[in-house]
Structures are given as C-alpha cells and as structure tokens.
Short mmCIF file of C-alpha atoms in Angstrom, two decimals:
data_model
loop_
_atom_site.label_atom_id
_atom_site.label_comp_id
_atom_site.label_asym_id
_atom_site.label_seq_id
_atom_site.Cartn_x
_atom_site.Cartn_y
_atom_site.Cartn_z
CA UNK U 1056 -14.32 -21.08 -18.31
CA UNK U 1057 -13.22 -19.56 -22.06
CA UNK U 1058 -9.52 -19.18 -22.48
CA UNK U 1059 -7.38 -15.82 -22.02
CA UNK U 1060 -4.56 -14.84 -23.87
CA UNK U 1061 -1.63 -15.68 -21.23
CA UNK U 1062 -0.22 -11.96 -22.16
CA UNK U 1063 -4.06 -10.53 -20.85
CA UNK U 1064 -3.87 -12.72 -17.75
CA UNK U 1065 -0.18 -11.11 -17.07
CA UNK U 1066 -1.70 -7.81 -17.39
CA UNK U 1067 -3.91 -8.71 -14.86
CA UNK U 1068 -2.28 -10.03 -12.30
CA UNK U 1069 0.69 -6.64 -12.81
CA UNK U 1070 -2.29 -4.59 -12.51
CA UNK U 1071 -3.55 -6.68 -9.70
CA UNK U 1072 -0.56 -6.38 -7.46
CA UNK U 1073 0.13 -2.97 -8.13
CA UNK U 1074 -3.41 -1.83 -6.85
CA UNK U 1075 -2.98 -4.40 -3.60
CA UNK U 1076 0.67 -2.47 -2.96
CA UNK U 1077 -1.06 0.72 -3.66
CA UNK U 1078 -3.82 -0.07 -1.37
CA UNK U 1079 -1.52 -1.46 1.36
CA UNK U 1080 0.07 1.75 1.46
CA UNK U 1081 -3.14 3.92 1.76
CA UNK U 1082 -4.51 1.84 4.60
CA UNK U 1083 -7.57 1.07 2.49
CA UNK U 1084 -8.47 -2.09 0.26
CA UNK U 1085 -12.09 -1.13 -0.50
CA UNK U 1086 -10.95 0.43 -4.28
CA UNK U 1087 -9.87 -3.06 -5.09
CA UNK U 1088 -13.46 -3.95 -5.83
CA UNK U 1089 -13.40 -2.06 -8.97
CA UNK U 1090 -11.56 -5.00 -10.40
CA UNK U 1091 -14.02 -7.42 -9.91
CA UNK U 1092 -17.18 -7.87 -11.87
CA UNK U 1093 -20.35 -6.18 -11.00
CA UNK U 1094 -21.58 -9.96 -10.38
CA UNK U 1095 -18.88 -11.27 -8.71
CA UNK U 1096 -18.15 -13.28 -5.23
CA UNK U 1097 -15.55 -13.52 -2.99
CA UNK U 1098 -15.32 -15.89 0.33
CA UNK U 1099 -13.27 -17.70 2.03
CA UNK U 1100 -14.08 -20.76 4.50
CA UNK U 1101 -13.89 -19.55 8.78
CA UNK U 1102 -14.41 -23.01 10.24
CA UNK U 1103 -15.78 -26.48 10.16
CA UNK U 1104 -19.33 -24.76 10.17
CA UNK U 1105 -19.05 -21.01 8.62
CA UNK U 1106 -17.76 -19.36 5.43
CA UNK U 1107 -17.64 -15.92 4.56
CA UNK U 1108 -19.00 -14.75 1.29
CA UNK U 1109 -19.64 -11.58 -0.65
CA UNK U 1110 -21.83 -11.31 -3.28
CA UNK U 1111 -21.45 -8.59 -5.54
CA UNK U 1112 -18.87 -5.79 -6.05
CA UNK U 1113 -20.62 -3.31 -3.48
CA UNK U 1114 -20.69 -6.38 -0.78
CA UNK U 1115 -16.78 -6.94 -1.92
CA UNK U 1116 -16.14 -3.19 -1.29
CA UNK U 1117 -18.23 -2.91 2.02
CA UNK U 1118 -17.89 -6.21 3.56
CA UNK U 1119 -14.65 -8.56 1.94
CA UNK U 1120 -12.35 -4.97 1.40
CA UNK U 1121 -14.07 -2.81 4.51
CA UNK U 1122 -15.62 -4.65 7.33
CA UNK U 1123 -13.10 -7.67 7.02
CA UNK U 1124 -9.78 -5.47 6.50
CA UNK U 1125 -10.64 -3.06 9.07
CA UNK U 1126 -8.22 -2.83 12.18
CA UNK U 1127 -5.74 -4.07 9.67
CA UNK U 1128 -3.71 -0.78 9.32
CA UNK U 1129 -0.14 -1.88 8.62
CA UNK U 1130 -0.61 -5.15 7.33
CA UNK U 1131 1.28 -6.33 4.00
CA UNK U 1132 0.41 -9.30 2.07
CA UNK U 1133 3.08 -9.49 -0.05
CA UNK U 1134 2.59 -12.52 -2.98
CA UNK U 1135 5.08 -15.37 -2.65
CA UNK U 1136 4.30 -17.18 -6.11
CA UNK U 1137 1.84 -17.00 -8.35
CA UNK U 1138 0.34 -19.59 -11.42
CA UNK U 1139 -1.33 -18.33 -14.08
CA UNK U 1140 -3.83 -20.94 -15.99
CA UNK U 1141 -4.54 -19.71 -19.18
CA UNK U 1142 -6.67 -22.48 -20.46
CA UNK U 1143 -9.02 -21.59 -17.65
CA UNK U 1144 -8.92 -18.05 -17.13
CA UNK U 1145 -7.51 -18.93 -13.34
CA UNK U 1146 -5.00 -18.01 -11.48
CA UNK U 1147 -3.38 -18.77 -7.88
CA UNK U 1148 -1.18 -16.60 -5.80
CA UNK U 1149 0.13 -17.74 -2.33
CA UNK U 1150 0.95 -14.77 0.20
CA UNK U 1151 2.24 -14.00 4.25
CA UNK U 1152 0.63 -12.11 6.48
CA UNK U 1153 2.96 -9.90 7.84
CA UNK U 1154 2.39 -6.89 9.99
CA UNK U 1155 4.39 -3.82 10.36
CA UNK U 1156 4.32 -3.95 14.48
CA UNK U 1157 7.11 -5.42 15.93
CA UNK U 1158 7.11 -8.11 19.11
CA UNK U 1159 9.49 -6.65 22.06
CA UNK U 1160 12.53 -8.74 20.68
CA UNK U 1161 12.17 -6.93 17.27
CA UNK U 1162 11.06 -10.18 15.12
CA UNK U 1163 8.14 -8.91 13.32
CA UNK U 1164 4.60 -10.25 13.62
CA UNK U 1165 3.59 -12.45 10.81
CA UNK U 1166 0.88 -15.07 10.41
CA UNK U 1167 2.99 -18.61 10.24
CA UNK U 1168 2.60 -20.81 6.88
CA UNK U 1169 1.07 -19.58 3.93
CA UNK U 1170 -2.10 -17.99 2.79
CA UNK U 1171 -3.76 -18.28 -0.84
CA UNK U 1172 -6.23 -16.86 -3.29
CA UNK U 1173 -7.68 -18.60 -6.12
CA UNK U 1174 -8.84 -16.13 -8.78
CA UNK U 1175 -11.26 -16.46 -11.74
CA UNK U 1176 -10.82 -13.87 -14.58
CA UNK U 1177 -13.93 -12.36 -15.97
CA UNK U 1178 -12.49 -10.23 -18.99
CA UNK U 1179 -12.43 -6.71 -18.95
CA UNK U 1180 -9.52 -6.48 -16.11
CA UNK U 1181 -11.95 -7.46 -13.75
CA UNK U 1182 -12.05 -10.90 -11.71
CA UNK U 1183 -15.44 -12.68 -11.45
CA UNK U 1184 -14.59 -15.13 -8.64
CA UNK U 1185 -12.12 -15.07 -5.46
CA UNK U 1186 -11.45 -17.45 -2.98
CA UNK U 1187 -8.91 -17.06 -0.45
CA UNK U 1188 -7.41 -20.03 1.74
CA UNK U 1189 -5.31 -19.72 5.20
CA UNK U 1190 -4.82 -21.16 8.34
CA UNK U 1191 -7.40 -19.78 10.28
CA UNK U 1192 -6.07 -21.32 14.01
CA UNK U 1193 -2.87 -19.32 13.07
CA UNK U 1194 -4.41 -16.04 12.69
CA UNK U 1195 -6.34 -16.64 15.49
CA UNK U 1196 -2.85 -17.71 17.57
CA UNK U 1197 -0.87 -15.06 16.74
CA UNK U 1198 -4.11 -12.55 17.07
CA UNK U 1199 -4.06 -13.28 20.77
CA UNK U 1200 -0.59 -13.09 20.98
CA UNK U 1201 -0.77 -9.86 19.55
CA UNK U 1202 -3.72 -8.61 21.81
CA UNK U 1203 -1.81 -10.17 25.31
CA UNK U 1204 1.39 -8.04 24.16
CA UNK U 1205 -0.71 -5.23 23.74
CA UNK U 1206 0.08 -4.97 20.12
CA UNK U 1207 -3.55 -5.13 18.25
CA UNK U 1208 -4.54 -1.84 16.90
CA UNK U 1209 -7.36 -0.28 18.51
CA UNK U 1210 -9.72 -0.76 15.07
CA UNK U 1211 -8.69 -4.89 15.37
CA UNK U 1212 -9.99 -5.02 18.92
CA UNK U 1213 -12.89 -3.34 18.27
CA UNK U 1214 -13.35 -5.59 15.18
CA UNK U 1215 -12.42 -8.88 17.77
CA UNK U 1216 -15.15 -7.45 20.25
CA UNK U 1217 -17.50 -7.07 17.89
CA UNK U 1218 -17.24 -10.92 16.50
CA UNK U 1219 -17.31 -12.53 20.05
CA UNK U 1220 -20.29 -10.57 20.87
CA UNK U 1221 -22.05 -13.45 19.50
CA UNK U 1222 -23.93 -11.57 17.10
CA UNK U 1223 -23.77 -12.50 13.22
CA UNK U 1224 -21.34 -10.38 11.08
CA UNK U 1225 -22.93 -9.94 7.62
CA UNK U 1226 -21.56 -11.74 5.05
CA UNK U 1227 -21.08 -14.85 7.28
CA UNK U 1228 -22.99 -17.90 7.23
CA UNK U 1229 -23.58 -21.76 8.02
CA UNK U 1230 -22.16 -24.24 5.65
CA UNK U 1231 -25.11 -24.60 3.42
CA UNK U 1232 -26.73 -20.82 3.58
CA UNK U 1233 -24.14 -19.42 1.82
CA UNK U 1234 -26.02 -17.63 -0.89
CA UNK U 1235 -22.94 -18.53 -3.66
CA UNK U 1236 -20.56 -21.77 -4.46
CA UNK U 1237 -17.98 -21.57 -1.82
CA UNK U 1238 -16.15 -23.68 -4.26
#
C-alpha cells in the first residue's frame, strides 16, 4: 500500500466518524458507502465456517450498510481508540456495541468486550478495504437475552427469523467461496 500524508489520513477518519454519528442518528448507515471505493470490499468473519463479504460499493450500501444493519434502530457504535498507520494507508478503530434500550434494572444493553474495524485507505476520502472483528458468541448472547426480555426491535426479529430459516443470506459464504481476501 503507497503512503498517506498522516494529516489526509486524519481527515479521514474526522470525516469518517462524523458520517457514522450522523448516520447513527438518522437510523440509516447505507450513505456510508459513498466513502468507499467503487471497487471496494467489506466482510467480516461469522464462524468457524462462514464470512460475510461485500463486494463493491452498491453490495456495501445494500447488503454490509442495509441488509446487515437493519433491525438495528438505536444502536451506537461509538469508537474507543483508534491507530492511524500512515506508512500503510491503514487504520484501526476499536468500538462497543451499545444499544439505546434499556434492561428492566436500567443498565443499558451493550455487546460485552470490544469490537474492531481494520480500514484500508484508497485516496480520494474513500476506503478501499474494511474488515470488522467482534465476538460473535456475544452478540449472539446478549441477542437472546434481548429477544427473551422482549427487548429486540421488531425489524431485528424479523432479520433473526429470516437467518434461522436456513436459507442463505446474500453476501454470506463458506470459508473458501468468498469471492474476495477475507484477509
């Protein structure tokens, strides 16, 4: 990867986070796709034998920003800490999952540890590469919780009936059909 000027790669990333907050607020992450590259990809890994991946900015809009984000009205993924890598053109941010329902005790929802995204910057104020990293058995923990205490929004269990229906999402695949590098 060519290097970036670390004051470019700043810009990015302020122009990154102010579109997620933005995006967070309308309910909607599908216009974060117009900062990636018309080329780019953007997975993450679902299992011992699946990954996710979307190829292209209109598969990043429809399927990583729509189909995978939707039921999650009210959710905030606020950054924790984020390392910029100049000499690469890469960058890493580490964010919760925190939602804005409340458990009947009044502590808040929130995906336990720490989730991740690994960027690649393309130029232009556009990425060219994403690849996010969480604890998939803790989403999938507090998820239930969530759905026994009757606090899943209608669009999530829709989403959850959906998956388990046994029928192939798009944009998932088998370790080894994924049409782009995972890594």
């Amino acid at each position: 990867m060519p290097a970036f000027p670390r004051s470019e790669l700043d810009e990015m990333v302020r122009r990154w986070l102010a579109e997620n907050r933005r995006c967070e607020q309308i309910g909607d992450w599908r216009p974060l796709a117009d900062m990636f590259t018309e080329d780019a990809t953007y997975g993450w890994n679902v299992g011992p034998r699946e990954d996710f991946m979307a190829v292209g900015r209109e598969e990043i809009r429809d399927l990583a920003l729509g189909q995978e984000m939707e039921g999650l009205d009210g959710w905030s993924y606020p950054y924790q800490k984020l390392i910029i890598d100049d000499r690469e053109g890469e960058v890493v941010g580490f964010w919760k999952q925190q939602s804005d329902r409340t458990r009947p005790d009044g502590t808040a929802y929130e995906v336990p540890g720490i989730g991740g995204s690994w960027f690649r910057y393309g130029g232009d104020w556009m990425w060219c590469w994403q690849r996010d990293f969480f604890d998939f058995g803790n989403v999938s923990t507090l998820f239930m919780e969530m759905m026994n205490d009757g606090a899943l929004s209608e669009g999530m269990l829709a989403r959850i009936e959906k998956a388990s229906s046994g029928q192939r999402m798009p944009g998932y695949y088998r370790h080894g059909e994924t049409p782009a590098p995972i890594w």
